[in-house]
C-alpha positions as a printed Julia matrix, in Angstrom:
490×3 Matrix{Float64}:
  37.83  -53.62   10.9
  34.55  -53.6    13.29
  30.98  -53.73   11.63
  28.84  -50.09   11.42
  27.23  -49.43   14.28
  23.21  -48.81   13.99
  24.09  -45.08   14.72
  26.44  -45.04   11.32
  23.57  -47.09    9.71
  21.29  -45.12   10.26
  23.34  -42.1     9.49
  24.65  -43.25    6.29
  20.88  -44.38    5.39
  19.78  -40.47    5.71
  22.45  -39.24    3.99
  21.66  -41.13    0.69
  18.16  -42.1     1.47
  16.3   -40.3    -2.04
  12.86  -40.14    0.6
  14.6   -38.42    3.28
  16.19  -35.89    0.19
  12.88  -35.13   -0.99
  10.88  -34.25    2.37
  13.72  -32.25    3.36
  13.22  -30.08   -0.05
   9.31  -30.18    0.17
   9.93  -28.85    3.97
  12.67  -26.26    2.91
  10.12  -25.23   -0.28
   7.44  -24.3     2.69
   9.74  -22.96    4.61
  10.46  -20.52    1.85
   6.6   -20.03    1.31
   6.72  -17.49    4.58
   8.75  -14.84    2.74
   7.28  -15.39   -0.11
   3.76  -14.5     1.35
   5.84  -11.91    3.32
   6.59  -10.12   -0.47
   3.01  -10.45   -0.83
   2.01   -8.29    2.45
   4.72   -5.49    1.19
   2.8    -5.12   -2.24
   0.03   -4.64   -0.57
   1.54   -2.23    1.66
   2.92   -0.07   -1.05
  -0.28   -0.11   -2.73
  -1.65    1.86    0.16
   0.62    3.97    0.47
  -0.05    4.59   -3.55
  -3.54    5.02   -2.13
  -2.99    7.38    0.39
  -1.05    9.8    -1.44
  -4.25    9.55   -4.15
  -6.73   10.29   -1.36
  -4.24   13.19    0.17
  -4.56   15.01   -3.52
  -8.21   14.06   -3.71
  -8.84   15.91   -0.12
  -7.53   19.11   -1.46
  -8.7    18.72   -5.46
 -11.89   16.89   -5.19
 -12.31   13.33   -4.86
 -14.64   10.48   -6.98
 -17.83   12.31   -7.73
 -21.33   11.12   -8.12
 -23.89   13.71   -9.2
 -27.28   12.74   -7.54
 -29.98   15.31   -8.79
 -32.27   17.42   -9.1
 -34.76   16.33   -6.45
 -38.01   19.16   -6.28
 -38.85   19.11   -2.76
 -42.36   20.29   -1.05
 -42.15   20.53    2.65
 -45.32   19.72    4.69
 -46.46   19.66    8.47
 -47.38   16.57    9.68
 -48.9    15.29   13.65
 -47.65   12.32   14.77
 -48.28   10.89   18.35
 -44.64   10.68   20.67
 -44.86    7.55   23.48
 -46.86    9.41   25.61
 -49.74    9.59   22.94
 -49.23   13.19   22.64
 -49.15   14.99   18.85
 -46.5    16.62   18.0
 -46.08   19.04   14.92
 -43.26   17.49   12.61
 -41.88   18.89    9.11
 -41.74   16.09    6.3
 -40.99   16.59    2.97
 -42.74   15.18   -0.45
 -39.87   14.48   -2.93
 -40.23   13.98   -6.81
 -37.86   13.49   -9.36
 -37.57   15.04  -13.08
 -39.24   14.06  -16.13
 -36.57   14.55  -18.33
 -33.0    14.73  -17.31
 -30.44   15.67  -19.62
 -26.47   15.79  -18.97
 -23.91   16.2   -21.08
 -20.73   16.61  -19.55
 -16.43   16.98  -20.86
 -13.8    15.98  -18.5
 -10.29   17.75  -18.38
  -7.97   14.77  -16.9
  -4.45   15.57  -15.98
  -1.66   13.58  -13.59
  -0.96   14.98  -10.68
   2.57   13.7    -8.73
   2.62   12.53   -4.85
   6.27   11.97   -4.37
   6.42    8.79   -6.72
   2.88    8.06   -7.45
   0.62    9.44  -10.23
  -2.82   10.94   -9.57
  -5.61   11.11  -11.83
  -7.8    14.12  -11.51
  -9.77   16.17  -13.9
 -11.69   19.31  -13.81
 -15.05   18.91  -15.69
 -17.96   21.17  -17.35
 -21.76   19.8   -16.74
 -24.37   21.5   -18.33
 -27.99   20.22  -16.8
 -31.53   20.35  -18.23
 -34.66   18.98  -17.93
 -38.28   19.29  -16.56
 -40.54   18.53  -13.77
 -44.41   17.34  -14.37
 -45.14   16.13  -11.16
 -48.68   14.11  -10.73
 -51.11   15.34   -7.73
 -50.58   14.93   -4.28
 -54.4    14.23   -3.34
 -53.79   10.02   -3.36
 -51.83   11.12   -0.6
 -54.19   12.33    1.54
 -52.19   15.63    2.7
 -54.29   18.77    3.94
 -53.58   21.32    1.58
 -53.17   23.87    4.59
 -50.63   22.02    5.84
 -48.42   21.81    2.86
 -45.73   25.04    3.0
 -45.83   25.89   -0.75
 -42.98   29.04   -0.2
 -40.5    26.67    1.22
 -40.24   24.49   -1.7
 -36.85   23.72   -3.6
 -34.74   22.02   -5.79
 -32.0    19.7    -4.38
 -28.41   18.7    -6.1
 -26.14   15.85   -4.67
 -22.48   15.99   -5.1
 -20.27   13.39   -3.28
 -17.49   16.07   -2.63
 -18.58   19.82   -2.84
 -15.0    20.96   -2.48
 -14.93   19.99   -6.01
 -17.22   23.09   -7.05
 -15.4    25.73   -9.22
 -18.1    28.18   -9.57
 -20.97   29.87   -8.41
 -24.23   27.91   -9.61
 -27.7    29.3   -10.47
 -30.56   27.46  -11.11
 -32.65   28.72  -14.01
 -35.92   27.63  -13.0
 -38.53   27.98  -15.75
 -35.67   30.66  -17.41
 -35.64   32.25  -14.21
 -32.22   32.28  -12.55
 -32.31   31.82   -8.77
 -29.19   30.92   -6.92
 -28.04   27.89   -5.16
 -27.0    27.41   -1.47
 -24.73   25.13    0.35
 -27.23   22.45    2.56
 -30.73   21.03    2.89
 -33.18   21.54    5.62
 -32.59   17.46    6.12
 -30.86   14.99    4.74
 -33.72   12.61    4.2
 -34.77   15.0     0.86
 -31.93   13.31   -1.08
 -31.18    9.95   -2.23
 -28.86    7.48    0.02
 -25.37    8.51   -2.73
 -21.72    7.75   -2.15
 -19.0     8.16   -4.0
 -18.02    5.86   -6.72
 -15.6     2.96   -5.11
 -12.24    2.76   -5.91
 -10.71   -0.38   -8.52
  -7.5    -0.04   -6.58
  -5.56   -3.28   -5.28
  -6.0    -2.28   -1.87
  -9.68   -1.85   -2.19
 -10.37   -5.01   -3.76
  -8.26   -7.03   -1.05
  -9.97   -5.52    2.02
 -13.57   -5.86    0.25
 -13.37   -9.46   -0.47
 -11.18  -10.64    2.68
 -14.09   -8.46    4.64
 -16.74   -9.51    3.35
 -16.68  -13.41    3.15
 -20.43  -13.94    2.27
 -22.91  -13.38   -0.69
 -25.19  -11.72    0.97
 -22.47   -9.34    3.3
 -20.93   -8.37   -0.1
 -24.13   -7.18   -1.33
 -24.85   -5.16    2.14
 -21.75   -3.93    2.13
 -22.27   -2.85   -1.68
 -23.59    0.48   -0.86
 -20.54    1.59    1.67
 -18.54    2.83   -1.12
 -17.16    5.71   -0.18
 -18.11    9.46    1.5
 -22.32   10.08    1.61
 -23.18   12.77   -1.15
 -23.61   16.41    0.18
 -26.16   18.56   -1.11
 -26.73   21.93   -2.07
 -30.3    23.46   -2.87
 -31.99   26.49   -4.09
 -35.92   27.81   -3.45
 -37.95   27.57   -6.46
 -41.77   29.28   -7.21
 -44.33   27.07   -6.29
 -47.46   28.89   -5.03
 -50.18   25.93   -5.32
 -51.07   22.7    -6.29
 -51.35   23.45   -9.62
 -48.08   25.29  -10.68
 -47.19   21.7    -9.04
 -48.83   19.72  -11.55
 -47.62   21.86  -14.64
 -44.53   21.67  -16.54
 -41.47   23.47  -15.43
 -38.06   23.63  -16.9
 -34.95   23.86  -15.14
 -31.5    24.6   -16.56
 -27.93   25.09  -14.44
 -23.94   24.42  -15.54
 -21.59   23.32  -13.13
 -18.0    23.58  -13.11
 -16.23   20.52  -10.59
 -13.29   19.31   -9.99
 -12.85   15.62   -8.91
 -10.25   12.61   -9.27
 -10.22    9.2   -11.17
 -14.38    8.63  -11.6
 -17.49   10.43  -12.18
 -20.77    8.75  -12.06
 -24.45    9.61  -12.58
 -27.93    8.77  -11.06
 -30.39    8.18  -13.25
 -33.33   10.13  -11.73
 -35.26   11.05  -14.72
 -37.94    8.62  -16.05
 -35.92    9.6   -18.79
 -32.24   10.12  -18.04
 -30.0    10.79  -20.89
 -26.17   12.03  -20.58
 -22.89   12.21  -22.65
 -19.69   12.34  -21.91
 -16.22   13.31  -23.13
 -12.93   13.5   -22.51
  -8.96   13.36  -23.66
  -8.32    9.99  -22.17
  -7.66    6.78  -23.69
  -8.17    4.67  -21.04
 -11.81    4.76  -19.27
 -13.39    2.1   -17.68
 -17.39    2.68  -18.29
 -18.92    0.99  -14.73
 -21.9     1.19  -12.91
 -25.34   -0.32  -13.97
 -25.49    0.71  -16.9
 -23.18    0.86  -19.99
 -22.74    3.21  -22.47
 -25.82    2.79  -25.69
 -22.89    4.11  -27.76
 -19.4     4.51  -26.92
 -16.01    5.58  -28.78
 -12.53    4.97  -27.42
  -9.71    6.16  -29.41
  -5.63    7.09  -28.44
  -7.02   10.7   -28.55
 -10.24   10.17  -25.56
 -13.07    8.93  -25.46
 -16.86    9.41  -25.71
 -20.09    7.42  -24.38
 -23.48    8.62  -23.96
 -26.11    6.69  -21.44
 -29.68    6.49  -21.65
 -31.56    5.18  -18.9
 -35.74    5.03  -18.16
 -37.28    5.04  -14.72
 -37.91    1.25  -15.85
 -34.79    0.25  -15.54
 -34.19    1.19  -11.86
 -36.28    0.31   -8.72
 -37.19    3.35   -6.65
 -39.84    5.35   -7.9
 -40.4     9.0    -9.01
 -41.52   10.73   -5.86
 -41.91    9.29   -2.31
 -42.7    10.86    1.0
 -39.59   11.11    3.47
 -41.75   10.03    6.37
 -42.28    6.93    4.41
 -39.39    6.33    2.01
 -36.05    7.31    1.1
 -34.14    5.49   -2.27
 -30.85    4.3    -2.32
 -29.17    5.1    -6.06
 -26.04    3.79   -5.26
 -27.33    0.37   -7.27
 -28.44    2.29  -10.19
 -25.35    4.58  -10.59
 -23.35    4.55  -13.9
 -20.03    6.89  -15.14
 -16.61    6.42  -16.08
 -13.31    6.2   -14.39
 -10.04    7.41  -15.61
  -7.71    4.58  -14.89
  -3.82    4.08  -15.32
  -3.94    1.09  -17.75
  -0.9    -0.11  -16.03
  -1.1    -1.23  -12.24
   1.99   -2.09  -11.39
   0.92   -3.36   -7.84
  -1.92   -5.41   -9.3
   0.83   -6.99  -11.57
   3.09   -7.6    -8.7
   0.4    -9.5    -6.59
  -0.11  -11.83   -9.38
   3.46  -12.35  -10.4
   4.33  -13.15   -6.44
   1.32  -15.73   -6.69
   3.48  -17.66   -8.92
   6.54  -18.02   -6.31
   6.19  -21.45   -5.57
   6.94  -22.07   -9.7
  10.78  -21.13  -10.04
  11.66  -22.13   -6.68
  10.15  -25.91   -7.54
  11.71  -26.2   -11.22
  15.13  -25.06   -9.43
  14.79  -27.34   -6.41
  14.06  -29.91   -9.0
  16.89  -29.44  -10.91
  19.06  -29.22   -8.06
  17.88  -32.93   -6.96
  18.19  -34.54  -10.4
  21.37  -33.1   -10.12
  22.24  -34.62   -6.9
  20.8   -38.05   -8.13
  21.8   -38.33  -11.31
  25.94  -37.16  -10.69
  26.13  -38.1    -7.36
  26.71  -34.86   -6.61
  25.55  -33.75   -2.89
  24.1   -30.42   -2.27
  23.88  -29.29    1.35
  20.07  -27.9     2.4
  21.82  -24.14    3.37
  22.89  -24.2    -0.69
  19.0   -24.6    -1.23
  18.06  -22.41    1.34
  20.5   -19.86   -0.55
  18.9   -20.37   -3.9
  16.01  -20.37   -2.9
  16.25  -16.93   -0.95
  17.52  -15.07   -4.1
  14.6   -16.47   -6.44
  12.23  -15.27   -3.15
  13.95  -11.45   -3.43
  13.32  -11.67   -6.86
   9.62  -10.33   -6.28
  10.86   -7.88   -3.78
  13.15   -6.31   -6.65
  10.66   -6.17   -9.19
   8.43   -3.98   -6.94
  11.22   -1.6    -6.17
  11.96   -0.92   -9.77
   8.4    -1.48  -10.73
   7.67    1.96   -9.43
  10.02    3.34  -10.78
   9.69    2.75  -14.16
   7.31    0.5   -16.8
   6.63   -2.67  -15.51
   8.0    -5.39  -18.37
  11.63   -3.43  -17.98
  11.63   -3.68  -14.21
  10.85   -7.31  -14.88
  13.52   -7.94  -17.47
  16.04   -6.29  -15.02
  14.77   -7.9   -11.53
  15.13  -11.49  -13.67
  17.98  -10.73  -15.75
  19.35   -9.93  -11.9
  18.84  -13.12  -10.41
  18.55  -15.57  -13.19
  22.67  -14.54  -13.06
  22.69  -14.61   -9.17
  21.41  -18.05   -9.15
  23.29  -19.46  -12.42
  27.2   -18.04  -10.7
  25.7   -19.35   -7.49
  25.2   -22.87   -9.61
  28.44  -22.86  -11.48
  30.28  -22.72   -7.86
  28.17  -25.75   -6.95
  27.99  -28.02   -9.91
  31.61  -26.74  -11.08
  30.15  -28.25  -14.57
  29.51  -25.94  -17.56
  26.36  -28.03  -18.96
  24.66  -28.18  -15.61
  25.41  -24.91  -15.25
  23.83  -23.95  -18.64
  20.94  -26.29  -17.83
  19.99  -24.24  -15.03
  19.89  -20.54  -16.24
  17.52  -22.15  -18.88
  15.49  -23.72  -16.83
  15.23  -19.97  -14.65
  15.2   -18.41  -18.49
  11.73  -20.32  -19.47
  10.25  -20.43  -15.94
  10.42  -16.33  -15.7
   9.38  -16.26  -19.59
   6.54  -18.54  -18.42
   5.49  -16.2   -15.96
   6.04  -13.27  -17.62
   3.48  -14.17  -20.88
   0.7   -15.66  -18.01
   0.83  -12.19  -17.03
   0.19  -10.37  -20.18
  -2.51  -12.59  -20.9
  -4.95  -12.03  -18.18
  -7.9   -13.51  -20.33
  -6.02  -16.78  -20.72
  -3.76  -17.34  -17.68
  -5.55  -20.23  -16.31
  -5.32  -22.02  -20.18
  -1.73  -21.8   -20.44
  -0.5   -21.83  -16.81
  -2.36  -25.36  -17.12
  -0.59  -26.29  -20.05
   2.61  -25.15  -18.76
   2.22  -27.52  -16.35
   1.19  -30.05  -17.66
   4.09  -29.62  -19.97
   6.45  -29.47  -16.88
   4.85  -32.6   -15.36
   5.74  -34.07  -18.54
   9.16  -33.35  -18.58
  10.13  -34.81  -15.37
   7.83  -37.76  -15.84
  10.38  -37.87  -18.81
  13.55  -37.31  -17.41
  13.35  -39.75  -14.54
  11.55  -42.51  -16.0
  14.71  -45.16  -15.59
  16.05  -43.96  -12.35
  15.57  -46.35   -9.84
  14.15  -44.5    -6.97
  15.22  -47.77   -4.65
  19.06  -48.25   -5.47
  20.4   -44.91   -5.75
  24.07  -46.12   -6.82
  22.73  -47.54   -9.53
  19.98  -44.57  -10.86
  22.94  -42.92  -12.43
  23.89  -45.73  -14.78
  20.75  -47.09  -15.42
  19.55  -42.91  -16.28
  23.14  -42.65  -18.62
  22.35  -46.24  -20.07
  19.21  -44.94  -21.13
């Protein structure tokens, strides 16, 4: 019988070479790393299409509200020189802010469907109070002729005025004057937006944006639509009725979705807030001073000094104009349960089942000289990939631990049938769809506990390391015909 030749050497070296086994795995295991990621682009997908149906029944309802007011505005002329050193006659506007500011507000949350996606909106009741003492406007060096004392007015910001249920009036010193849509410019009220969404979506485009410290706090402000404004003329004849104290007094009835926040323009700002839901998530500057969350609602009330903020209590529109968005504070109604949030996480854990089950697969092949052809991995590891895809499908469909139980349940038996074909051994067999039981319970509990994930995913592996360590401490990674034995001997 003739000798080998080097090409049947070499052949029979890769075919039981353990080095040659184990790069091919580690290749196929990032080979399967491209669907994986792949799952990870679809939740994110989903999510905005979640997101889009919310902001289709926010259009039409009333989206995330931030009320931004009152703002007592005193128009003035004012000459200024163009670039041909020519005056021209300009109007500018001197703005002040409220003493006292008072709010105390209930929400009315319901859940609104979008095909198969839940809305939060809520219709809400705000009663406002408060008072204007303004100081004088002589340190500011403005000719009293010039000032235009029957224009002035009180301004109100809303981030969505579609919200608005009812006609407003303004009782100004118990006098009840009526508010308009608009302001002669937009300069008389604070740079608002609307409260920024906590959705998945959100928080992946913001941070993946936005890659520095210093972008993410420019970018801070561009949370969503700039406030509108509405205003209505008040009764200020002189300098004098300027400088006294005047009370003001309106209710407003709005409708918005998922948040409503607050900016704190008195240099005292109080405000309270109610509502039937047992879920808020108080954000913003501030917290609540005192706050009650029970299965029946919630209640919080806020109280914030002109201290505590960094734009001051009047300012000249020529000169200045405050941005509140930093200062802002409120509630949102969330859905304790985001299922798409859960999904991201539980697909960042991919690479965990389909090593343990790779693993086993090779101590398999090692240890009962057993061979296992790369498509039969490729297989495996496939079904543990559409694992993630499953669990989203059902996932929206119904709570998130049973779509879980079912998606695993699903191919935890896939993969052990798949194994008992292979292995055609009932222990191995066994071995295996415990392995997959304990890897998915793994993930599963690193999911509920959010606080801790990083503790026990660490000890998890750790204890995993362990356990191989363990198990193939006598094989003898240089003779393979004898790793068997010596592994059995032991």
């Amino acid at each position: 019988m003739s000798p080998p030749s080097t090409f049947e050497r070499i052949n029979a070296w890769i075919r039981h070479s353990i080095t040659i086994k184990l790069l091919s795995i580690g290749i196929l295991m990032l080979l399967l790393l491209i669907p994986a990621s792949m799952v990870e682009n679809l939740v994110q997908e989903r999510a905005s299409t979640r997101d889009v149906a919310t902001a289709e029944v926010s259009a039409k309802w009333g989206g995330p509200q931030q009320f931004t007011g009152p703002v007592l505005v005193v128009p003035y002329r004012r000459l200024e020189r163009d670039a041909k050193n020519q005056l021209l006659e300009t109007t500018s506007y001197a703005c002040f802010l409220p003493d006292t500011l008072s709010i105390d507000g209930s929400l009315a949350p319901e859940r609104r469907q979008r095909g198969i996606y839940d809305v939060v909106v809520y219709s809400s009741q705000l009663r406002v109070k408060g008072t204007f003492q303004t100081a004088s406007l002589a340190d500011w060096n403005i000719n009293p002729a010039d000032i235009r004392w029957p224009e002035a007015f009180v301004a109100v910001g809303l981030s969505d005025m579609k919200g608005i249920r009812n006609s407003i009036a303004l009782r100004w010193d118990g006098r009840p004057i009526a508010f308009e849509p608009g302001v002669p410019s937009p300069d008389v009220m604070p740079v608002s937006s609307a409260p920024q969404s906590n959705s998945l979506t959100a928080e992946t485009q913001y941070t993946t944006r936005y890659a520095g410290t210093a972008e993410i706090e420019a970018a801070a402000g561009n949370n969503g639509p700039v406030t509108e404004a509405m205003s209505s003329p008040v009764p200020l004849p002189d300098a004098a009725s300027l400088a006294r104290k005047h009370t003001f007094e309106f209710t407003i009835a709005l409708n918005g979705s998922s948040a409503l926040f607050f900016a704190p323009l008195g240099r005292e700002t109080r405000v309270k807030l109610q509502a039937p839901w047992p879920d808020p998530s108080f954000g913003g500057a501030f917290l609540p001073r005192q706050h009650s969350v029970t299965p029946q609602g919630f209640q919080a009330t806020w109280r914030v000094l002109h201290l505590n903020r960094s734009y001051p209590q009047r300012w000249r529109t020529a000169d200045f104009r405050p941005d509140v968005d930093n200062s802002a504070f409120g509630a949102r109604l969330i859905v304790p349960v985001d299922e798409y949030q859960k999904n991201m996480r539980a697909a960042k854990y991919a690479l965990l089942p389909i090593s343990l089950t790779f693993l086993i697969f090779f101590f398999v092949e090692v240890l009962n000289r057993q061979r296992i052809h790369p498509f039969q991995y490729i297989l495996v590891g496939l079904g543990l990939v559409i694992f993630y895809v499953l669990l989203l499908a059902l996932s929206e469909h119904m709570p998130f631990n049973a779509a879980y139980g079912l998606a695993g349940l699903a191919i935890i038996g896939l993969v052990t049938a798949y194994a008992a074909s292979i292995f055609r051994q009932r222990r191995l067999t066994l071995i295996t769809a415990g392995v997959l039981l304990l890897v998915y319970g793994f993930v599963f509990v690193v999911l509920q506990l959010q606080d801790y994930a990083l503790l026990i995913g660490s000890l998890g592996l750790v204890l995993v390391l362990a356990t191989v360590m363990y198990l193939s401490r006598r094989i003898n990674w240089y003779d393979t015909k004898d790793a068997a034995a010596e592994t059995s001997a032991a």
